[in-house]
XYZ file of C-alpha atoms in Angstrom:
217
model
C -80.058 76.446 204.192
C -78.178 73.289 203.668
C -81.051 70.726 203.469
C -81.647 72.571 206.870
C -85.722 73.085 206.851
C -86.517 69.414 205.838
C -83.588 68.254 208.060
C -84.730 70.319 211.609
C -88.762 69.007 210.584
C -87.207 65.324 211.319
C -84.737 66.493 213.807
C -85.208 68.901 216.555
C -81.885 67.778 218.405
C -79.465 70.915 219.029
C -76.394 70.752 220.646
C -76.997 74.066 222.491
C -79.102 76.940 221.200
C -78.559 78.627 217.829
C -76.395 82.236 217.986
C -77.707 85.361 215.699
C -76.131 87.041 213.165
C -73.568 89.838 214.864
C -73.175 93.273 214.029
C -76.560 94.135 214.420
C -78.832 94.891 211.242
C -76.068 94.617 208.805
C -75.382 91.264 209.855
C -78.814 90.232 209.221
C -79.008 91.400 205.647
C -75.651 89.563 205.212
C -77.518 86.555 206.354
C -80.232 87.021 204.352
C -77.539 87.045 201.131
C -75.973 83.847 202.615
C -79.885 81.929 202.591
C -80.662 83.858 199.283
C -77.416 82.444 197.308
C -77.746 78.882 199.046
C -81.188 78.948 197.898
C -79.644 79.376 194.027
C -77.934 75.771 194.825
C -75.078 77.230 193.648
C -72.130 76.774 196.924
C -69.908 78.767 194.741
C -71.252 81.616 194.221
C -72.796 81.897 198.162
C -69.505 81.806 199.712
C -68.083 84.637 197.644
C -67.227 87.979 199.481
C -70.685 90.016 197.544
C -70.011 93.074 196.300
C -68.879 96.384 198.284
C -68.956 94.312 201.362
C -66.630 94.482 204.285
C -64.407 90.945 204.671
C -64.858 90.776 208.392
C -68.736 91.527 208.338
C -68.856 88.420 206.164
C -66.449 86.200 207.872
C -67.919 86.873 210.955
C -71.767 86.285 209.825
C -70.672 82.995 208.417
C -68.776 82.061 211.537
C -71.822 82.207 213.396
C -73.664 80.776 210.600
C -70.892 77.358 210.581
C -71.054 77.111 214.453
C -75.099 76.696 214.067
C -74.864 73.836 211.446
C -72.059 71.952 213.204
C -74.230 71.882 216.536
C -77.295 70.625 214.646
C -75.569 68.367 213.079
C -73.315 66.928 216.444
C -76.924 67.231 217.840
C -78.055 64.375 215.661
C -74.924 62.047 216.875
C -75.028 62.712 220.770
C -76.440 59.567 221.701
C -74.159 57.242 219.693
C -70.985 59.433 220.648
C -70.559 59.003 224.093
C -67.097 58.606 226.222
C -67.367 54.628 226.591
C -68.003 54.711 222.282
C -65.139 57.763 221.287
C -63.049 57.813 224.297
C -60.330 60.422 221.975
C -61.504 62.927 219.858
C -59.885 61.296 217.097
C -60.372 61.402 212.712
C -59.383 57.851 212.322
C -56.284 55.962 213.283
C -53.510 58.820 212.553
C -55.206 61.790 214.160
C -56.064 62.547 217.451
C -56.852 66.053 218.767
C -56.491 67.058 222.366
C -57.983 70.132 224.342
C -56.355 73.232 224.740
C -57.474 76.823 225.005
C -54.976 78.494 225.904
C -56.550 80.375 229.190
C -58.079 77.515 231.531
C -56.415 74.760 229.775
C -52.666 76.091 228.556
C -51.770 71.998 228.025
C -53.224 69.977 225.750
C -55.131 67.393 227.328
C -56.557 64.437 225.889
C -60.852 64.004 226.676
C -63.280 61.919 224.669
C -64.804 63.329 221.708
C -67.700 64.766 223.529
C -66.229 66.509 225.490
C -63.941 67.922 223.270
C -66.230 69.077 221.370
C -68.223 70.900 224.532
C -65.061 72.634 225.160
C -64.960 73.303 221.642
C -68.618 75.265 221.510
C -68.213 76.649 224.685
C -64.877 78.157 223.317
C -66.069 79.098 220.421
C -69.200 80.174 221.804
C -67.596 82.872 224.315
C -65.637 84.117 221.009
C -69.012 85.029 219.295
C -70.252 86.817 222.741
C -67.893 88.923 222.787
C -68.038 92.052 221.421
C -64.752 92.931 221.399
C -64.058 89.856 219.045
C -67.122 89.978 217.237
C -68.676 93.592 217.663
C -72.410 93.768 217.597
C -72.752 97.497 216.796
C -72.302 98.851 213.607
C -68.881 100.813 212.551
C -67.389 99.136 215.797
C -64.225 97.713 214.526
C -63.106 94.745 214.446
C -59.462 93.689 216.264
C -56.729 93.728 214.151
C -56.328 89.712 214.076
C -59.670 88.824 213.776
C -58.882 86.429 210.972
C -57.006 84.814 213.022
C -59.394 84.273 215.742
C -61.361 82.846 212.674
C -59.002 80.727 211.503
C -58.273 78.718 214.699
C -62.460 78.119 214.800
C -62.624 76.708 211.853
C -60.000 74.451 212.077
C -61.585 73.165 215.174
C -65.493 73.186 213.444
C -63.447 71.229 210.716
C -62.388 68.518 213.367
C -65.598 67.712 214.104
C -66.647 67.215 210.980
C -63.534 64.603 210.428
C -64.436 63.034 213.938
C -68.318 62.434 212.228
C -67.015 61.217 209.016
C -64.392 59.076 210.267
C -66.518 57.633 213.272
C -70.016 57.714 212.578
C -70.913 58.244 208.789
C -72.663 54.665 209.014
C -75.044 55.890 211.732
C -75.193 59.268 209.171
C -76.248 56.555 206.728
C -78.325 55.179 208.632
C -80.468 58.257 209.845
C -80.576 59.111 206.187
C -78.949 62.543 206.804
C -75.787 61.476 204.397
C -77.020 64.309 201.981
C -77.570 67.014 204.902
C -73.930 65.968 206.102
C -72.367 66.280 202.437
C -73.799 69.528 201.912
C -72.827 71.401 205.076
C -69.884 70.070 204.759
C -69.356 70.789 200.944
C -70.077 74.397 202.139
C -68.236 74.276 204.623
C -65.441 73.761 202.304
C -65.813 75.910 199.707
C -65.913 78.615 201.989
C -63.352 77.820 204.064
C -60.996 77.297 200.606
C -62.419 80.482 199.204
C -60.937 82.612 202.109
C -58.048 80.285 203.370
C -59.138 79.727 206.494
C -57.464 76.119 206.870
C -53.826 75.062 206.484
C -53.617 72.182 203.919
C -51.860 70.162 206.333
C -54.766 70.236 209.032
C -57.145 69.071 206.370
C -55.087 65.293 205.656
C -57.685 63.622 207.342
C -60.293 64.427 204.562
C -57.935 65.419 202.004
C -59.519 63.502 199.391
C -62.489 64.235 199.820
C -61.959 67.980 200.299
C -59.662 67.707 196.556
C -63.006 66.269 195.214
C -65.385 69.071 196.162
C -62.983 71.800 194.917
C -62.218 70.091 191.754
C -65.744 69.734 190.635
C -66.883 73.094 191.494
């Protein structure tokens, strides 16, 4: 998945442990289609709804599936991005995202990019644990604006992604994980495109490079 066997034998760093598939069995064979179709090479094709399949089912399986590869890849970074090195959790110059959730924090508060991003997985994290969000039993519904809930994570997974490319693609470069990055994030995109999950406008930071993967495929 995404480089992701040949990357994790170099790199055991995670951010936090990995979350299943929800929904119980039926999210597993969705996730077995997701690592089947990635396997094809084709990004395409894998982040299409598959046949006869319920939309929230597969939003939700790759929600859990995106929160994985963002924390092994942050994993790889957590020694160079510290509070004294990314004191904002910022995408270059003219963006720079501060912490809200909306329950403990109601204002947005500015923290370095670390923590901004632990807020971030912890958020996101008690999202995917519960079951009244993301239901674990099959024929449980889901709530009536569950894309929504999915929309706001993955315009925050897509921050830190801007955060890595804008900050630390040299050290990327330099761990030789460029190709890992551009792939997860390349699916990332697709998907995210596919089921518009993103407004355009929160994407400026890697606009061009988001018009580049769409265009080609």
């Amino acid at each position: 998945l995404c480089g992701y066997a040949l990357f994790m034998s170099r790199n055991q760093k995670t951010f936090r442990p990995k979350k299943n598939a929800p929904s119980g069995n039926k999210g597993v064979q969705l996730k077995k289609h997701i690592d089947a179709t990635l396997g094809s090479g084709n990004l395409r094709d894998a982040v299409r709804l598959p046949p006869g399949e319920d939309l929230n089912e597969w939003l939700a399986v790759n929600t859990v599936d995106f929160f994985n590869q963002v924390n092994i890849l942050y994993g790889t970074l957590m020694e160079f991005c510290t509070p004294a090195t990314c004191p904002t959790m910022s995408a270059g110059p003219k963006f720079e995202y501060r912490w809200a959730d909306g329950v403990q924090i109601k204002k947005p508060i500015e923290v370095s990019a670390p923590k901004y991003v632990e807020y971030l997985m912890d958020w996101i994290e008690a999202q995917l644990d519960d079951e009244s969000i993301f239901p674990q039993k099959i024929g449980t519904p889901f709530p009536q604006n569950f894309k929504e809930v999915v929309k706001t994570i993955f315009k925050r997974l897509f921050r830190v992604y801007a955060h890595i490319y804008h900050t630390h693609f040299q050290k990327i470069v330099s761990l030789k994980e460029e190709a890992h990055l551009n792939t997860c994030f390349k699916h990332f995109t697709l998907f995210t495109w596919e089921f518009k999950l993103i407004d355009k406008a929160e994407l400026a930071p890697l606009i061009d490079l988001i018009e580049s993967i769409v265009s080609v495929c």
